Amino acid sequence: MLTFHSDDTGLRRARTELDGGELVTPYECPERVELVLGRVREVGLGEVRAPETFGLEPVLAVHDRGYVDFLATCWDDWQAEGKRGEAIAWMWPTRTLRDDRIPEHIDGRLGHYAMSADTAICEGTFEAAMASKDIALSAVSHTLASGEPCFGLCRPPGHHAASDQFGGYCFFNNAAIAAQHALDRGVGRVAVLDVDFHHGNGTQQIFYERDDVLFASLHGDPRTCFPYFLGHADETGRGRGEGFNVNYPMAPGTAFDAWSRALDDALARIREAGCELLVVSLGVDAFEHDPISAFKLTSDDFTALGRRLAGLGLPTTFLLEGGYAVEEIGINAVNVLTGFEAAC
């Protein structure tokens, strides 16, 4: 299986994350990519190739231009104010405030465009996000052209990024950009299957009123798990999108037996919808030893996941989402890919 990777994903190396009332070293770091890439090479998965450059047009197909412009200039604007740390939002347009006026000051713009305070913007963030979406676009383009499965080693991840918000380590929604790119090239309907422990709130928001993308997400129950405010089972789409958004919230401690029953239902929905392409938001933080998640999947369970995905018989693109810098991130991500290939 071909893997797309760029060293530019390492240009973002944030130093600060708000966690438990403390500023800590972020769990999302360049070492994640190194661990996965090392495993790709160790098992001989296939060629590792640099991505093509696609520019901003595919990004603007799913993201607001003002938001994209903000990401492009945020770090420079932050530094121009004489700020010494990294750019972190601390004020939001909450329920009692207006959100129809975007402030001019960088603090206000951060609050307007940030979903959460966990994610800092630092030097290299925009450049890494651009590289990550190019990886996603190169991977899905290869699948469209060849019919072959492909792996995009994306970083930063993308599934928490909404049309005009960043957070949860995500800036551009790589899976949404890839799905839209496929639609723009003639695919009739795309399935985006999100197996990350955390709900793909951004992907849901982008496609919630559309029927050309079926979004299905297996994740921790938002009553107890980030992102808390989206991902309930009664969120099923709106208007034309009714029935094309499927959430499977599950309790902390969920192991593979229960998780795989949700997976089987999601796969059945994808079959019934007549999807022509599968984009997998491949988060592997459902792993039992992931530091910021609460499911109990084992490394062998990820191999089984790959085999079940192959059973759909669809052209498939895998894009890395979460799964944090424990040694097994490489094993788990690559187990999905080798399980898929073995079952094809």
Short mmCIF file of C-alpha atoms in Angstrom, two decimals:
data_model
loop_
_atom_site.label_atom_id
_atom_site.label_comp_id
_atom_site.label_asym_id
_atom_site.label_seq_id
_atom_site.Cartn_x
_atom_site.Cartn_y
_atom_site.Cartn_z
CA MET A 1 0.00 0.00 0.00
CA LEU A 2 1.32 3.40 -0.98
CA THR A 3 1.88 5.89 1.86
CA PHE A 4 2.03 9.65 1.40
CA HIS A 5 4.20 11.57 3.87
CA SER A 6 5.85 14.98 4.12
CA ASP A 7 8.54 16.17 6.50
CA ASP A 8 6.68 19.51 6.55
CA THR A 9 4.13 17.98 8.94
CA GLY A 10 6.87 18.36 11.56
CA LEU A 11 7.00 22.15 11.15
CA ARG A 12 4.35 22.45 13.84
CA ARG A 13 5.83 21.67 17.25
CA ALA A 14 3.60 23.28 19.84
CA ARG A 15 4.96 23.60 23.38
CA THR A 16 1.74 24.20 25.29
CA GLU A 17 -1.59 22.46 25.81
CA LEU A 18 -4.13 23.22 28.54
CA ASP A 19 -4.85 19.95 30.31
CA GLY A 20 -6.18 19.48 33.84
CA GLY A 21 -5.64 23.14 34.66
CA GLU A 22 -1.97 22.99 33.67
CA LEU A 23 0.01 23.94 30.60
CA VAL A 24 1.62 20.69 29.49
CA THR A 25 3.58 19.45 26.49
CA PRO A 26 0.98 18.55 23.85
CA TYR A 27 0.05 14.93 23.32
CA GLU A 28 -0.12 15.66 19.58
CA CYS A 29 3.51 15.91 18.46
CA PRO A 30 5.80 15.15 15.48
CA GLU A 31 6.98 11.93 17.13
CA ARG A 32 3.58 10.40 16.32
CA VAL A 33 4.40 10.49 12.62
CA GLU A 34 7.88 9.12 13.19
CA LEU A 35 6.47 6.11 15.05
CA VAL A 36 3.94 5.33 12.32
CA LEU A 37 6.42 5.90 9.51
CA GLY A 38 8.94 3.65 11.21
CA ARG A 39 6.39 0.86 11.38
CA VAL A 40 5.36 1.36 7.73
CA ARG A 41 8.99 0.81 6.75
CA GLU A 42 9.59 -2.01 9.22
CA VAL A 43 6.81 -4.19 7.83
CA GLY A 44 7.49 -3.22 4.21
CA LEU A 45 3.99 -1.85 3.68
CA GLY A 46 5.00 -0.23 0.40
CA GLU A 47 6.43 2.89 -1.18
CA VAL A 48 6.51 6.14 0.82
CA ARG A 49 5.95 9.09 -1.50
CA ALA A 50 5.93 12.88 -1.09
CA PRO A 51 2.57 14.53 -1.77
CA GLU A 52 1.64 16.80 -4.64
CA THR A 53 0.84 20.46 -3.93
CA PHE A 54 -2.82 21.40 -4.38
CA GLY A 55 -3.03 24.99 -3.13
CA LEU A 56 -6.02 26.43 -1.30
CA GLU A 57 -8.85 25.75 -3.75
CA PRO A 58 -9.72 22.32 -2.27
CA VAL A 59 -9.54 23.80 1.23
CA LEU A 60 -11.96 26.59 0.35
CA ALA A 61 -14.41 24.01 -0.96
CA VAL A 62 -15.17 23.08 2.67
CA HIS A 63 -13.69 25.89 4.81
CA ASP A 64 -14.66 29.56 5.18
CA ARG A 65 -12.24 31.96 3.49
CA GLY A 66 -12.08 34.28 6.49
CA TYR A 67 -11.13 31.32 8.68
CA VAL A 68 -8.42 30.20 6.25
CA ASP A 69 -7.03 33.75 6.08
CA PHE A 70 -6.98 33.84 9.89
CA LEU A 71 -4.95 30.63 10.08
CA ALA A 72 -2.51 31.95 7.48
CA THR A 73 -1.75 35.13 9.44
CA CYS A 74 -2.47 34.24 13.07
CA TRP A 75 1.10 33.54 14.16
CA ASP A 76 2.45 36.74 12.62
CA ASP A 77 -0.42 38.79 14.06
CA TRP A 78 0.17 37.25 17.48
CA GLN A 79 3.85 38.07 17.41
CA ALA A 80 3.13 41.61 16.21
CA GLU A 81 1.30 42.18 19.51
CA GLY A 82 4.47 41.32 21.40
CA LYS A 83 3.07 38.07 22.82
CA ARG A 84 5.72 35.80 24.27
CA GLY A 85 3.88 32.48 24.41
CA GLU A 86 1.90 30.53 21.86
CA ALA A 87 -1.47 31.74 20.57
CA ILE A 88 -4.20 30.28 22.79
CA ALA A 89 -7.81 31.48 22.88
CA TRP A 90 -9.14 32.65 26.24
CA MET A 91 -12.44 34.41 25.35
CA TRP A 92 -15.33 33.05 23.26
CA PRO A 93 -18.66 34.33 21.86
CA THR A 94 -20.64 32.16 24.28
CA ARG A 95 -24.44 31.89 24.45
CA THR A 96 -24.95 35.36 25.95
CA LEU A 97 -22.65 37.15 23.48
CA ARG A 98 -22.76 37.98 19.78
CA ASP A 99 -20.93 35.89 17.21
CA ASP A 100 -21.85 37.85 14.07
CA ARG A 101 -19.07 40.43 14.48
CA ILE A 102 -15.50 39.21 14.12
CA PRO A 103 -13.16 41.26 16.35
CA GLU A 104 -10.12 42.98 14.89
CA HIS A 105 -7.78 42.19 17.80
CA ILE A 106 -5.98 38.86 17.58
CA ASP A 107 -7.29 37.75 21.00
CA GLY A 108 -10.86 38.25 19.79
CA ARG A 109 -10.25 36.53 16.47
CA LEU A 110 -8.71 33.56 18.26
CA GLY A 111 -11.84 33.25 20.35
CA HIS A 112 -14.07 33.55 17.30
CA TYR A 113 -12.30 30.77 15.40
CA ALA A 114 -11.20 28.45 18.25
CA MET A 115 -13.39 25.59 19.39
CA SER A 116 -11.41 24.91 22.54
CA ALA A 117 -8.43 26.07 24.59
CA ASP A 118 -6.50 22.84 24.24
CA THR A 119 -4.93 23.77 20.90
CA ALA A 120 -2.26 26.45 20.56
CA ILE A 121 -1.20 28.04 17.28
CA CYS A 122 2.58 28.24 16.98
CA GLU A 123 5.19 28.82 14.33
CA GLY A 124 4.76 26.37 11.46
CA THR A 125 1.13 25.52 12.20
CA PHE A 126 -0.27 26.81 8.91
CA GLU A 127 2.53 25.23 6.89
CA ALA A 128 2.04 21.85 8.58
CA ALA A 129 -1.72 22.03 8.03
CA MET A 130 -1.13 22.78 4.35
CA ALA A 131 1.18 19.75 4.07
CA SER A 132 -1.34 17.56 5.87
CA LYS A 133 -4.20 18.41 3.50
CA ASP A 134 -1.86 17.86 0.52
CA ILE A 135 -1.14 14.39 1.89
CA ALA A 136 -4.88 13.69 2.13
CA LEU A 137 -5.54 14.99 -1.37
CA SER A 138 -2.64 13.02 -2.84
CA ALA A 139 -3.85 9.84 -1.14
CA VAL A 140 -7.46 10.13 -2.30
CA SER A 141 -6.32 11.15 -5.79
CA HIS A 142 -4.23 7.97 -6.00
CA THR A 143 -7.20 5.85 -4.93
CA LEU A 144 -9.47 7.54 -7.46
CA ALA A 145 -6.98 7.07 -10.28
CA SER A 146 -5.94 3.50 -9.52
CA GLY A 147 -8.68 1.97 -7.41
CA GLU A 148 -5.96 0.97 -4.95
CA PRO A 149 -6.10 1.59 -1.20
CA CYS A 150 -3.80 4.35 0.01
CA PHE A 151 -2.59 5.73 3.35
CA GLY A 152 -2.20 9.43 4.06
CA LEU A 153 0.11 10.01 7.03
CA CYS A 154 -1.59 13.28 7.96
CA ARG A 155 -0.45 15.60 10.71
CA PRO A 156 -2.00 17.75 12.09
CA PRO A 157 -5.13 15.61 12.19
CA GLY A 158 -8.36 17.10 10.87
CA HIS A 159 -11.67 15.70 12.05
CA HIS A 160 -12.34 18.29 14.78
CA ALA A 161 -11.89 21.20 12.33
CA ALA A 162 -15.27 22.63 11.33
CA SER A 163 -15.88 24.92 8.37
CA ASP A 164 -14.68 27.91 10.42
CA GLN A 165 -13.23 26.55 13.69
CA PHE A 166 -10.06 24.83 14.85
CA GLY A 167 -9.51 22.75 17.98
CA GLY A 168 -8.66 19.27 19.17
CA TYR A 169 -5.28 19.66 17.39
CA CYS A 170 -7.08 20.11 14.04
CA PHE A 171 -6.97 23.06 11.60
CA PHE A 172 -7.99 21.80 8.14
CA ASN A 173 -10.43 18.91 7.95
CA ASN A 174 -8.39 16.48 5.88
CA ALA A 175 -11.13 13.85 5.51
CA ALA A 176 -13.73 16.43 4.47
CA ILE A 177 -11.34 18.01 1.98
CA ALA A 178 -10.57 14.57 0.51
CA ALA A 179 -14.26 13.61 0.32
CA GLN A 180 -15.19 16.87 -1.40
CA HIS A 181 -12.30 16.45 -3.82
CA ALA A 182 -13.67 13.03 -4.80
CA LEU A 183 -17.17 14.41 -5.28
CA ASP A 184 -15.80 17.21 -7.45
CA ARG A 185 -14.21 14.54 -9.65
CA GLY A 186 -17.42 12.64 -10.26
CA VAL A 187 -17.89 10.26 -7.34
CA GLY A 188 -21.59 10.08 -6.60
CA ARG A 189 -21.51 9.48 -2.85
CA VAL A 190 -18.64 9.16 -0.35
CA ALA A 191 -18.63 7.45 3.04
CA VAL A 192 -16.47 8.98 5.74
CA LEU A 193 -16.03 6.45 8.54
CA ASP A 194 -14.45 7.93 11.66
CA VAL A 195 -13.02 5.35 14.08
CA ASP A 196 -11.14 7.81 16.28
CA PHE A 197 -12.03 7.65 19.98
CA HIS A 198 -13.18 11.27 19.84
CA HIS A 199 -16.21 12.31 17.80
CA GLY A 200 -15.46 13.91 14.44
CA ASN A 201 -17.51 17.01 15.18
CA GLY A 202 -15.97 19.03 12.36
CA THR A 203 -16.72 16.44 9.69
CA GLN A 204 -20.28 16.16 10.98
CA GLN A 205 -20.80 19.93 10.84
CA ILE A 206 -19.45 20.26 7.31
CA PHE A 207 -21.70 17.57 5.81
CA TYR A 208 -24.71 17.65 8.18
CA GLU A 209 -27.20 18.98 5.62
CA ARG A 210 -25.91 16.96 2.64
CA ASP A 211 -26.75 13.55 1.21
CA ASP A 212 -23.67 13.08 -0.97
CA VAL A 213 -21.54 12.15 2.06
CA LEU A 214 -22.53 9.55 4.63
CA PHE A 215 -20.70 10.30 7.87
CA ALA A 216 -20.47 7.58 10.52
CA SER A 217 -18.53 8.00 13.76
CA LEU A 218 -17.68 5.48 16.52
CA HIS A 219 -16.59 7.41 19.61
CA GLY A 220 -16.68 8.06 23.32
CA ASP A 221 -20.05 9.26 24.62
CA PRO A 222 -20.02 13.08 24.59
CA ARG A 223 -21.69 13.11 28.00
CA THR A 224 -18.28 12.14 29.39
CA CYS A 225 -15.78 12.57 26.54
CA PHE A 226 -14.32 15.40 24.43
CA PRO A 227 -15.70 17.23 22.43
CA TYR A 228 -18.71 17.02 24.80
CA PHE A 229 -21.13 19.16 22.78
CA LEU A 230 -21.65 17.02 19.67
CA GLY A 231 -21.79 13.33 18.82
CA HIS A 232 -25.09 12.11 20.30
CA ALA A 233 -27.05 9.33 18.61
CA ASP A 234 -30.01 11.61 17.86
CA GLU A 235 -27.87 13.77 15.53
CA THR A 236 -28.93 12.18 12.24
CA GLY A 237 -28.58 15.01 9.70
CA ARG A 238 -30.82 17.86 8.63
CA GLY A 239 -32.80 18.56 5.45
CA ARG A 240 -31.32 16.60 2.56
CA GLY A 241 -28.79 15.21 5.02
CA GLU A 242 -31.38 13.49 7.21
CA GLY A 243 -30.24 9.91 7.72
CA PHE A 244 -26.74 10.54 6.38
CA ASN A 245 -25.16 11.27 9.76
CA VAL A 246 -24.80 8.28 12.08
CA ASN A 247 -23.22 8.48 15.54
CA TYR A 248 -22.29 5.57 17.78
CA PRO A 249 -21.46 7.01 21.21
CA MET A 250 -20.09 4.41 23.62
CA ALA A 251 -19.18 4.38 27.28
CA PRO A 252 -15.63 4.59 28.62
CA GLY A 253 -14.19 1.10 28.96
CA THR A 254 -15.82 -0.21 25.78
CA ALA A 255 -13.93 -3.21 24.40
CA PHE A 256 -13.85 -4.69 20.91
CA ASP A 257 -16.94 -6.91 21.14
CA ALA A 258 -19.30 -3.98 21.73
CA TRP A 259 -17.27 -1.61 19.55
CA SER A 260 -17.32 -4.05 16.63
CA ARG A 261 -21.12 -4.36 16.79
CA ALA A 262 -21.31 -0.62 16.20
CA LEU A 263 -18.79 -1.01 13.38
CA ASP A 264 -20.90 -3.71 11.73
CA ASP A 265 -23.94 -1.44 11.81
CA ALA A 266 -21.94 1.44 10.31
CA LEU A 267 -20.67 -0.81 7.51
CA ALA A 268 -24.22 -1.95 6.78
CA ARG A 269 -25.32 1.70 6.54
CA ILE A 270 -22.50 2.41 4.09
CA ARG A 271 -23.56 -0.52 1.92
CA GLU A 272 -27.21 0.51 1.96
CA ALA A 273 -26.36 4.10 1.01
CA GLY A 274 -24.63 3.02 -2.20
CA CYS A 275 -21.37 4.78 -1.41
CA GLU A 276 -18.71 4.60 -4.10
CA LEU A 277 -15.64 5.54 -2.04
CA LEU A 278 -14.62 5.03 1.58
CA VAL A 279 -12.52 7.61 3.42
CA VAL A 280 -11.43 6.30 6.82
CA SER A 281 -10.62 8.84 9.51
CA LEU A 282 -8.07 6.49 11.03
CA GLY A 283 -7.72 7.45 14.65
CA VAL A 284 -6.15 4.64 16.66
CA ASP A 285 -6.70 6.21 20.07
CA ALA A 286 -9.37 3.61 20.87
CA PHE A 287 -6.30 1.63 21.97
CA GLU A 288 -6.39 0.38 25.56
CA HIS A 289 -3.20 2.25 26.54
CA ASP A 290 -3.78 5.56 24.76
CA PRO A 291 -3.04 8.40 27.23
CA ILE A 292 -6.11 10.57 26.55
CA SER A 293 -8.80 8.06 25.60
CA ALA A 294 -10.90 5.43 27.34
CA PHE A 295 -11.70 2.45 25.08
CA LYS A 296 -10.05 -0.96 25.41
CA LEU A 297 -9.13 -2.08 21.89
CA THR A 298 -5.97 -4.17 21.57
CA SER A 299 -3.41 -4.14 18.78
CA ASP A 300 -4.91 -7.33 17.32
CA ASP A 301 -8.33 -5.65 17.24
CA PHE A 302 -6.98 -3.08 14.77
CA THR A 303 -6.02 -5.91 12.41
CA ALA A 304 -9.59 -7.18 12.65
CA LEU A 305 -10.85 -3.66 11.89
CA GLY A 306 -8.83 -3.62 8.68
CA ARG A 307 -10.24 -6.97 7.60
CA ARG A 308 -13.82 -5.80 8.17
CA LEU A 309 -13.26 -2.61 6.22
CA ALA A 310 -11.97 -4.64 3.29
CA GLY A 311 -15.26 -6.51 3.28
CA LEU A 312 -17.01 -3.44 1.91
CA GLY A 313 -15.17 -3.89 -1.38
CA LEU A 314 -14.89 -0.14 -1.89
CA PRO A 315 -11.96 1.96 -3.07
CA THR A 316 -10.54 3.13 0.25
CA THR A 317 -8.31 5.94 1.47
CA PHE A 318 -6.99 5.93 5.05
CA LEU A 319 -6.09 9.26 6.67
CA LEU A 320 -4.40 9.41 10.08
CA GLU A 321 -6.31 11.21 12.82
CA GLY A 322 -5.64 10.63 16.53
CA GLY A 323 -3.66 8.11 18.47
CA TYR A 324 -0.93 9.58 20.59
CA ALA A 325 2.77 9.14 21.09
CA VAL A 326 2.83 5.71 22.65
CA GLU A 327 4.99 3.14 20.92
CA GLU A 328 1.97 1.17 19.74
CA ILE A 329 0.58 3.96 17.56
CA GLY A 330 2.68 2.69 14.67
CA ILE A 331 1.75 -0.93 15.29
CA ASN A 332 -1.95 -0.14 15.56
CA ALA A 333 -2.19 2.11 12.51
CA VAL A 334 -0.25 -0.30 10.32
CA ASN A 335 -2.21 -3.29 11.66
CA VAL A 336 -5.36 -1.74 10.16
CA LEU A 337 -3.63 -1.35 6.80
CA THR A 338 -2.09 -4.83 6.70
CA GLY A 339 -5.36 -6.37 7.89
CA PHE A 340 -7.14 -4.59 5.06
CA GLU A 341 -4.64 -5.74 2.45
CA ALA A 342 -4.66 -9.32 3.68
CA ALA A 343 -8.44 -9.49 3.31
CA CYS A 344 -8.61 -7.98 -0.18
#
